[in-house]
Coordinates of C-alpha atoms in Angstrom, one line a residue:
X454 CA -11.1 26.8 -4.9
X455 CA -11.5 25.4 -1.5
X456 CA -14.8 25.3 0.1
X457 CA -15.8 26.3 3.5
X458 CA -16.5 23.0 5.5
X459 CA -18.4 21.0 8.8
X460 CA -21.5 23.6 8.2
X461 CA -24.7 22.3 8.7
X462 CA -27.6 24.5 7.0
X463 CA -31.1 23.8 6.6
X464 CA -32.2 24.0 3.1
X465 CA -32.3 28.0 1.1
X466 CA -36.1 27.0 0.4
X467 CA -38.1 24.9 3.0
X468 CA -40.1 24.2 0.1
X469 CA -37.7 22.2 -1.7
X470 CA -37.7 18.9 -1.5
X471 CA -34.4 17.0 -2.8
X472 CA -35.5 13.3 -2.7
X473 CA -38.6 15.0 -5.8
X474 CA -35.3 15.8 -7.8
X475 CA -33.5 13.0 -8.8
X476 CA -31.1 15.0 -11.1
X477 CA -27.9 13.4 -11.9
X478 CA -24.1 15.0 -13.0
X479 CA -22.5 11.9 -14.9
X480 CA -19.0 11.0 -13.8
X481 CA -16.4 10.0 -16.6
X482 CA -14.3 8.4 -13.6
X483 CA -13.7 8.1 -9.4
X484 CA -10.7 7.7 -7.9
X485 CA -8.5 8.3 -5.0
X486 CA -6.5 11.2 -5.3
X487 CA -4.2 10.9 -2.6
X488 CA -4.8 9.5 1.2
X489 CA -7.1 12.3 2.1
X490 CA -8.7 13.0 -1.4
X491 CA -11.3 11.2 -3.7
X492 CA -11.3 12.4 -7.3
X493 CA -15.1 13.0 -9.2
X494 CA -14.0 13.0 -12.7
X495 CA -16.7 14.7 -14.8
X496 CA -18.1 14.2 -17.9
X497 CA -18.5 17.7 -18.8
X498 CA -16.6 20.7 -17.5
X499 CA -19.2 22.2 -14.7
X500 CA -18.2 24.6 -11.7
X501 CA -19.4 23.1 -8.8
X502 CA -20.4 25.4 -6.1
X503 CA -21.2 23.0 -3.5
X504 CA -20.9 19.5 -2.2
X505 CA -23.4 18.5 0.4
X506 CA -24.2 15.3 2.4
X507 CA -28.1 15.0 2.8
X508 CA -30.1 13.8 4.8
X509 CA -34.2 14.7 5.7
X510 CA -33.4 17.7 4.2
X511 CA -30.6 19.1 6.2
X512 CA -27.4 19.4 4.3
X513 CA -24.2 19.0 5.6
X514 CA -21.1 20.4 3.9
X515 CA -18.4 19.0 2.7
X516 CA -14.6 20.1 1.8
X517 CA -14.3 20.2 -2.0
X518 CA -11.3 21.9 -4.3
X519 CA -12.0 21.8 -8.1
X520 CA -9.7 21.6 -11.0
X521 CA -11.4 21.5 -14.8
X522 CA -13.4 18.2 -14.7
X523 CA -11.8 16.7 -11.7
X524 CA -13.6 17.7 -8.3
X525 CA -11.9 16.7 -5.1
X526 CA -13.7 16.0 -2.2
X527 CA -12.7 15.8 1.4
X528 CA -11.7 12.0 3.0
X529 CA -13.7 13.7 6.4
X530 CA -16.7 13.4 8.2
X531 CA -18.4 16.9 8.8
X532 CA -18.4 17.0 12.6
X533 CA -22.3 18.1 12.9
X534 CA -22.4 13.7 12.2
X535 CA -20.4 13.1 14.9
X536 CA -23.3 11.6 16.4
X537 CA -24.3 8.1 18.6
X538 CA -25.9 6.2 15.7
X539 CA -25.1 5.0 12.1
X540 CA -26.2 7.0 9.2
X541 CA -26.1 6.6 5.9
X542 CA -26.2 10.1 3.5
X543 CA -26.6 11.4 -0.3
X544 CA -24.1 12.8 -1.5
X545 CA -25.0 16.2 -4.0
X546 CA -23.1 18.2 -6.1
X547 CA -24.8 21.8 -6.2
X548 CA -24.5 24.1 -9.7
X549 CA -26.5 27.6 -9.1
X550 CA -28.1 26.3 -6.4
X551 CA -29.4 23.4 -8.3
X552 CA -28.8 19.9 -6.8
X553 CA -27.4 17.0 -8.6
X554 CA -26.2 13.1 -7.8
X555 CA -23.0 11.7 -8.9
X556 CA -23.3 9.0 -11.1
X557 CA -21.3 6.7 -11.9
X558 CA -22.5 4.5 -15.1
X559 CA -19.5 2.1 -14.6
X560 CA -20.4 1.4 -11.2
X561 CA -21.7 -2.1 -11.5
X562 CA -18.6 -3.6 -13.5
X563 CA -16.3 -2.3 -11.0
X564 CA -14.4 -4.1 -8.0
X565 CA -15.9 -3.6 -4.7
X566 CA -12.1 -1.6 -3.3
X567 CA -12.4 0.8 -6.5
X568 CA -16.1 2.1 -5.5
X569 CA -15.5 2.4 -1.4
X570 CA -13.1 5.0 -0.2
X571 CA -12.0 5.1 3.2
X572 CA -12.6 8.4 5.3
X573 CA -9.9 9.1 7.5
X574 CA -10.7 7.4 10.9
X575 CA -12.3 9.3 13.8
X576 CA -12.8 8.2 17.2
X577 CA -15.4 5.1 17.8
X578 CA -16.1 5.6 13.7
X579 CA -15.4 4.1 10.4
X580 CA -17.0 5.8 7.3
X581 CA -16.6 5.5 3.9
X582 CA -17.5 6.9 0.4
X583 CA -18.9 4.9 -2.3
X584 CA -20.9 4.1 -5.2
X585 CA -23.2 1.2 -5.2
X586 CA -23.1 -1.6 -7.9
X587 CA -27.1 -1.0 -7.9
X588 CA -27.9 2.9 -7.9
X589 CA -24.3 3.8 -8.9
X590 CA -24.3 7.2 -7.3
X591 CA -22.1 8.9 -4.4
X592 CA -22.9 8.0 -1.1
X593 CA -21.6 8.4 2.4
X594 CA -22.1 5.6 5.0
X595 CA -20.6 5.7 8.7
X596 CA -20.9 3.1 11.2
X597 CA -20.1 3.9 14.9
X598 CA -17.7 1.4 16.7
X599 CA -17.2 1.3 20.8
X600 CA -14.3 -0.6 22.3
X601 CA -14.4 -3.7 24.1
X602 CA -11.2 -4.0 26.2
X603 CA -9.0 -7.2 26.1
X604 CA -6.1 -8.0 28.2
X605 CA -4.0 -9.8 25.5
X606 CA -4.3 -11.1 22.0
X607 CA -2.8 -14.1 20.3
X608 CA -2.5 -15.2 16.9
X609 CA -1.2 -18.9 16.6
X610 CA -2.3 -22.1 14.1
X611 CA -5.0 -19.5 12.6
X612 CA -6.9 -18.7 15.2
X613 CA -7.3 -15.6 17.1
X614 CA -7.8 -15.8 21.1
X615 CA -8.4 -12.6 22.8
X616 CA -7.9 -13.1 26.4
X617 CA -10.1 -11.0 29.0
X618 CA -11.1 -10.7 33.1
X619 CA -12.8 -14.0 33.8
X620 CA -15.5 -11.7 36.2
X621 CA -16.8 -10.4 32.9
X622 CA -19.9 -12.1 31.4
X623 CA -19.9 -14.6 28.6
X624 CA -20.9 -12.0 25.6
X625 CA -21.9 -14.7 24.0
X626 CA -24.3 -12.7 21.3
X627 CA -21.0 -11.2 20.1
X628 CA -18.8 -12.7 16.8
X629 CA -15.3 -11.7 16.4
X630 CA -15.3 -10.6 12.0
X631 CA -12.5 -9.2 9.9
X632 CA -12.8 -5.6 8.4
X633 CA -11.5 -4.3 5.3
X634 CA -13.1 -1.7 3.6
X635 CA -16.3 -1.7 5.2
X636 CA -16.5 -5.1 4.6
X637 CA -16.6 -8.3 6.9
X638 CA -16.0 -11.8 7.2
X639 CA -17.5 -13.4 9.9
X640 CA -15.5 -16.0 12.0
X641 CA -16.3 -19.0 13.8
X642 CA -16.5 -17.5 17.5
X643 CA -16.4 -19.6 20.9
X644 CA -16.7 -18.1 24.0
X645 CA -15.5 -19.2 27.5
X646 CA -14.6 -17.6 30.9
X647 CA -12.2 -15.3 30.3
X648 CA -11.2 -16.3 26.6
X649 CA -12.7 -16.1 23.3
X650 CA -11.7 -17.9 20.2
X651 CA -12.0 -17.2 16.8
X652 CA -11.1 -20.1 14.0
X653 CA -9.9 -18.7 10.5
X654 CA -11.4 -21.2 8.6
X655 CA -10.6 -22.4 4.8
X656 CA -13.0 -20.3 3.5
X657 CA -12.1 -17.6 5.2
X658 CA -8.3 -17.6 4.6
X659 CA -9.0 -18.3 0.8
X660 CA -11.2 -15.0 0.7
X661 CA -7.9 -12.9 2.4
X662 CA -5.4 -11.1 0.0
X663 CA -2.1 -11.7 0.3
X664 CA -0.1 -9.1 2.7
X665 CA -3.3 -6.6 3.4
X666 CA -4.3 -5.9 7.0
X667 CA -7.7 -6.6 8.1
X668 CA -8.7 -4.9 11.7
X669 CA -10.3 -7.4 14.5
X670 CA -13.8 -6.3 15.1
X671 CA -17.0 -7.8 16.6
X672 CA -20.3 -7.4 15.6
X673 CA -23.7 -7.7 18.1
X674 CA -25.4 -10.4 16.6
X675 CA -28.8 -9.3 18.3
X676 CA -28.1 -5.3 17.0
X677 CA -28.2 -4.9 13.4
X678 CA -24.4 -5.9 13.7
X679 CA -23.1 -3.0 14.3
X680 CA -19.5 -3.0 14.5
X681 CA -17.6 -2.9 17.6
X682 CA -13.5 -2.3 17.9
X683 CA -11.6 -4.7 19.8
X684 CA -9.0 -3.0 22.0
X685 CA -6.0 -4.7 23.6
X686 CA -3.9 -3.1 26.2
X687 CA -0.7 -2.0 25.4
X688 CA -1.1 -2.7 21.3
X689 CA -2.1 0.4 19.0
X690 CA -3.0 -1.6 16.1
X691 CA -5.3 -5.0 15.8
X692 CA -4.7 -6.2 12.5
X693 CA -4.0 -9.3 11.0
X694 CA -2.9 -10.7 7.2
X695 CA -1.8 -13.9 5.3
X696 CA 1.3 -14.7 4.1
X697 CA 1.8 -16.8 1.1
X698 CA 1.8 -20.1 2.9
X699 CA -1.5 -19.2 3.8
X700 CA -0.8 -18.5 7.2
X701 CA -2.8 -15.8 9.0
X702 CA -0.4 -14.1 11.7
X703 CA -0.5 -10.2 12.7
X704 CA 0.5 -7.3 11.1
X705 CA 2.0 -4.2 11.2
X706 CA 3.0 -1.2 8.6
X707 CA 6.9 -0.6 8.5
X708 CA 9.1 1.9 7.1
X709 CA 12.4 0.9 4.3
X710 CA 15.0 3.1 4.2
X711 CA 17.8 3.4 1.5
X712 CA 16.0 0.8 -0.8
X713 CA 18.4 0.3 -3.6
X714 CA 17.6 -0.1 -7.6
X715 CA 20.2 -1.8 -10.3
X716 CA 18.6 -1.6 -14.2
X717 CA 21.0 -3.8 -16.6
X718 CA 20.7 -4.1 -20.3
X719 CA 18.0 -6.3 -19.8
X720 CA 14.9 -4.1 -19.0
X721 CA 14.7 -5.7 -15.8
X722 CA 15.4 -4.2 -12.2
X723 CA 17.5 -6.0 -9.3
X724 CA 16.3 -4.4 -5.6
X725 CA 19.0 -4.7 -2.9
X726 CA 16.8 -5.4 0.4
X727 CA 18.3 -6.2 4.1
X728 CA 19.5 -9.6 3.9
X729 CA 17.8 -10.5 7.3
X730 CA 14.2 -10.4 6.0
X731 CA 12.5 -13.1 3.7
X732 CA 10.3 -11.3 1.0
X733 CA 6.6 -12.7 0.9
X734 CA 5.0 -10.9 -2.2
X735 CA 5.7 -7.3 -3.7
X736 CA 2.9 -4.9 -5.0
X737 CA 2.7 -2.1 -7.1
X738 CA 0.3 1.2 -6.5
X739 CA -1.0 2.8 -8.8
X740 CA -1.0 6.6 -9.2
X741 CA -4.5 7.4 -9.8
X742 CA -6.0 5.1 -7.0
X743 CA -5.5 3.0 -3.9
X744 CA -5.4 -0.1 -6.3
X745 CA -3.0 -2.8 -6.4
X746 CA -0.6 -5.3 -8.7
X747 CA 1.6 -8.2 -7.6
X748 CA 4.8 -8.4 -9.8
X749 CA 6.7 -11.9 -9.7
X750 CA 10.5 -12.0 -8.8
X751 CA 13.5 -14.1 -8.4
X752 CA 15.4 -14.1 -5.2
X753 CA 18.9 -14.3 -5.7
X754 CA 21.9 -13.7 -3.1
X755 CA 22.2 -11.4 -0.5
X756 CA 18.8 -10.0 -0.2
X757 CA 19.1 -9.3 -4.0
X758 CA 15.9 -9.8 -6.0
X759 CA 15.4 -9.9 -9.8
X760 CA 11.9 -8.3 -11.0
X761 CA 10.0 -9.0 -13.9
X762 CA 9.6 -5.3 -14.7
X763 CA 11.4 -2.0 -15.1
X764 CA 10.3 0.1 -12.3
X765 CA 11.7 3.0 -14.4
X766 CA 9.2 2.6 -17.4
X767 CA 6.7 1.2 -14.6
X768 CA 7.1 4.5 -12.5
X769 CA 4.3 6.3 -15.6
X770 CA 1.4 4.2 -14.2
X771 CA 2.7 3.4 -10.7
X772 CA 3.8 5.7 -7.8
X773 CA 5.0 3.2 -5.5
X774 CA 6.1 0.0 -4.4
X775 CA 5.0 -2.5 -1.4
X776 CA 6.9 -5.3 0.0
X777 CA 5.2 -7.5 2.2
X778 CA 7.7 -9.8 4.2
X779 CA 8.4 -11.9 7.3
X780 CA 11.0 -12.1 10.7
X781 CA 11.7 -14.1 12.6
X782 CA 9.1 -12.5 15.2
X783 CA 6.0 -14.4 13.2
X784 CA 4.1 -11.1 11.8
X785 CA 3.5 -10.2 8.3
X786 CA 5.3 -6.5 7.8
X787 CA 4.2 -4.2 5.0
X788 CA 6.4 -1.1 3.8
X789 CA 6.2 1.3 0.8
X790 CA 8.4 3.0 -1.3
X791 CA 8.2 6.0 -3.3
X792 CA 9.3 4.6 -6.9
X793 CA 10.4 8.1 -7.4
X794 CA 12.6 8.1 -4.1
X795 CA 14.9 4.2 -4.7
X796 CA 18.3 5.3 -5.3
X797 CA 19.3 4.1 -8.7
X798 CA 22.9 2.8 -8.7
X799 CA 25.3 2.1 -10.9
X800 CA 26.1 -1.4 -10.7
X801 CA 25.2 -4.5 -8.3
X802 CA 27.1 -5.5 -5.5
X803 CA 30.0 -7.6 -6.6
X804 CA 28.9 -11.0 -8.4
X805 CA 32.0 -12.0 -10.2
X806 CA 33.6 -13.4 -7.3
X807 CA 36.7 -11.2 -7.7
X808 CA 39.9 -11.5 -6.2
X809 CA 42.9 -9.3 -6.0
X810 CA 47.6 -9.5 -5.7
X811 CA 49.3 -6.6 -5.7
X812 CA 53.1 -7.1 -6.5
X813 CA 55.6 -4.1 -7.4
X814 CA 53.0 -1.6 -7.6
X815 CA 51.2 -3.5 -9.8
X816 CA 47.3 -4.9 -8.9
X817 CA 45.9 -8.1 -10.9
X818 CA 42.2 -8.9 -10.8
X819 CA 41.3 -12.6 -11.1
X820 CA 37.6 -13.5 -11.9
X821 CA 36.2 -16.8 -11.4
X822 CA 35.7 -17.7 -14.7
X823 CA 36.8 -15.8 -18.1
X824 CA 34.1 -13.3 -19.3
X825 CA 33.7 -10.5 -21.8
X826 CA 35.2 -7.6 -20.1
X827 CA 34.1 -4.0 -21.6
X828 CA 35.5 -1.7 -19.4
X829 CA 36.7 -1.6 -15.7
X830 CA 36.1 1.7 -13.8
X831 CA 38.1 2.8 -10.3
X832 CA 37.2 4.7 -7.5
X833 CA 40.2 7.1 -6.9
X834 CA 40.9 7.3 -3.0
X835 CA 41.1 11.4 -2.5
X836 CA 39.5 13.0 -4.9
X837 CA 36.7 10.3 -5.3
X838 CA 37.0 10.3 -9.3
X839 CA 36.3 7.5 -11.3
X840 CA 39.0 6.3 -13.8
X841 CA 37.3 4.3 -16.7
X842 CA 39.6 2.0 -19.1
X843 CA 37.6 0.2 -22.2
X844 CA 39.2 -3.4 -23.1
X845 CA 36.7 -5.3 -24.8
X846 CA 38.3 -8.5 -24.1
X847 CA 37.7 -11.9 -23.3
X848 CA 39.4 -12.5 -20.1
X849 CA 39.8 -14.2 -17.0
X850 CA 41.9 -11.5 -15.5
X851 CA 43.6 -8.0 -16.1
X852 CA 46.2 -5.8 -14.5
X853 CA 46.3 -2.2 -13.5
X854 CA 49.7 -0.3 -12.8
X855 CA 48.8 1.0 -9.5
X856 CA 49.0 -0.5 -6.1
X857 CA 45.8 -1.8 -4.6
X858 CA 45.7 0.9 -1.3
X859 CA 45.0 4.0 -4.3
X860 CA 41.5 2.8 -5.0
X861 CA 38.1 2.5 -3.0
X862 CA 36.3 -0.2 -5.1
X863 CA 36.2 -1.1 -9.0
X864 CA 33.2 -1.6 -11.2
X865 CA 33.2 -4.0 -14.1
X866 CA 31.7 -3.9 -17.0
X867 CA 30.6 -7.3 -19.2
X868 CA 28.4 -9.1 -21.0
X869 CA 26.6 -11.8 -19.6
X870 CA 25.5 -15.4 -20.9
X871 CA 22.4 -14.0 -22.5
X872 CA 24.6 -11.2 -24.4
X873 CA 23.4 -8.8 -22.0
X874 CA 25.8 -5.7 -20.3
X875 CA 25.7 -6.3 -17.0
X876 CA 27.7 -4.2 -14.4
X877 CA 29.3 -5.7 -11.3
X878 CA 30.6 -2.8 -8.1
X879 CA 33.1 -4.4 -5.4
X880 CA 34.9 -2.6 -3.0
X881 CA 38.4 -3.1 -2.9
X882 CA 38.9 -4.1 0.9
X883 CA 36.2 -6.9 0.0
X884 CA 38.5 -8.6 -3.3
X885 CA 42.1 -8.0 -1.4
X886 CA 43.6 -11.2 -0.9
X887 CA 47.5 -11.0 -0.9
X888 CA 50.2 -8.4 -1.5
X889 CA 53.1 -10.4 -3.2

């Protein structure tokens, strides 16, 4: 049942104090649901009324659905917080108008990224959900962020160099830091008129992941260091990431369309990517949470990779996969795929280095070396059927009593070196060489 949401109430009883009742609900398990979801998984099925975050006594709601054990709350900030200065809240789940922490017992052997959830960005904010390794129940933190305008950014030899009007002051008290997850890593600033430099230094770039964007901020050294967003004219998103050469160059999200899935014998899956890009490192997501696992491959021809898993089998545990590459424009790109949404086909583009005569109505098929031909299958120009023929031969070639022009491409089926059935698809205007 979906709460009502953004109301702030004073508490039922100006008597009660909530900070005197330091009652806990125990969680089984936290996780992000979905982009604008974080999961509560209790230990004990409970209805939960209400789900407040408190502060002096003043309780602001939060959005909340419930299903069994699993309570979801909100990725928001109620807008009654909207206000000039950080805060940092407790988060309480109520039960007949009883108030109770989540706690997480697990907290403190947990990774950092699986105890902070992101809230979806407002203006001037960042916020977050989390559990610390420490007290190991909910809480919610935001940190307000104002602008400082540059005129151009550059990322070159691991540096950064924001470029600005030479009349503005040295802000010398300011350090340019990367953000991930409400977390920063300061960088070795130097200002001058009308440019400031940041160095990425060994240290730094050994602490980056591979192919994950971390936003350009500054901090006021002489405030608390409260974050501040650099803005750059003309440029929606300041962000930056490593590549595996260790190179730290800017980045953006992109979209793949029509990625492309082959699964031989072999348990393994081929991907078919745009021959144009150079593939840095690939990912997998997991369903349950915004948690990550590199997966080796082999690139081969083409834009053809080989991976060392089945995304079939893997698609149980995972819900999606991301590809972090490069172009020739010198930014790390990022795009995801459904694992659910790659169309599966039937065979990989031709690899048997095929070639084709047709002579008195009669088309013979030449491979480049003899292999172990199961079947061949043709693509029947009208009707689009597919003609299969088993032969289960060792061949270096075979014949078919039709002219070449009837079909639209041929799929062959073999086994390979390591006795495993491979499948090779080539369309017949690609193999044609002669008619005799």
């Amino acid at each position: 049942m979906i709460k009502s949401f953004l109301n702030k109430a004073k508490l039922n009883n100006t008597q009660q104090n909530i900070s005197s009742k330091k009652r806990d609900i125990k969680l089984a398990n936290v996780n992000k649901a979905n982009e604008k979801q974080v999961e509560f998984v209790l230990t004990e099925n409970k209805q939960i009324d209400h789900v407040y975050a408190v502060k002096d006594n003043q309780n602001y709601e939060m959005a909340f659905s419930q299903s069994e054990r699993s309570v979801y709350v909100e990725l928001e900030i109620p807008q009654k917080l909207l206000l000039d200065v950080d805060d940092k809240l407790d988060i309480y789940f109520t039960i007949n108008r009883e108030y109770f922490r989540p706690f997480l017992e697990t907290a403190d052997a947990m990774s950092s990224d699986a105890r902070h959830f992101d809230i979806i960005p407002g203006i001037h904010r960042s916020a977050y959900i989390y559990f610390s390794k420490n007290y190991k129940r909910a809480m919610l933190q935001i940190k307000q962020m104002k602008d400082i305008k540059f005129d151009k950014l550059v990322v070159v030899n691991n540096k950064i160099k924001l470029f600005f009007d030479k009349n503005e002051p040295i802000l010398e008290n300011y350090q340019l830091v990367l953000e991930r997850w409400g977390h920063y890593l300061e960088l070795q600033t130097t200002w001058m008129p009308g440019q400031v430099t940041a160095d990425f230094t060994e240290d730094v770039v050994n602490k980056l992941a591979i192919g994950f964007g971390y936003s350009v901020r500054m901090i006021n050294k002489t405030n608390e260091n409260i974050p501040i967003r650099v803005n750059v004219k003309n440029t929606n998103s300041i962000q930056v990431a490593k590549n595996n050469r260790n190179m730290v160059l800017p980045f953006n999200w992109v979209k793949f369309n029509n990625l492309k899935e082959y699964t031989p014998e072999n348990g393994k899956s081929y991907l078919f990517y745009p021959s144009e890009i150079q593939i840095d490192s690939l990912y997998l997501e997991y369903k349950e949470r915004q948690i990550y696992k590199k997966i080796e491959f082999e690139k081969q021809c083409d834009g053809r990779i080989l991976l060392n898993v089945n995304l079939h089998e893997a698609a149980y545990l995972f819900k999606g996969i991301h590809t972090i590459y490069e172009k020739s424009d010198l930014k790390v790109l990022r795009g995801y795929n459904d694992i659910a949404k790659i169309q599966n086909i039937k065979a990989m583009p031709d690899i048997l280095n095929m070639v084709a005569t047709s002579k008195n109505n009669i088309t013979k098929f030449t491979f480049e070396t003899e292999i172990n031909v199961i079947s061949i299958s043709l693509n029947i120009k009208g009707d689009a059927s597919w003609h299969k023929q088993m032969l289960n031969k060792k061949l270096d070639s075979f014949e078919v009593n039709s002219p070449i022009s009837s079909y639209n491409s041929i799929i062959v089926e073999y086994v390979d070196e390591n006795s495993y059935v491979q499948s090779s698809i080539s369309k017949l205007k690609d193999i044609y060489v002669e008619i005799g």
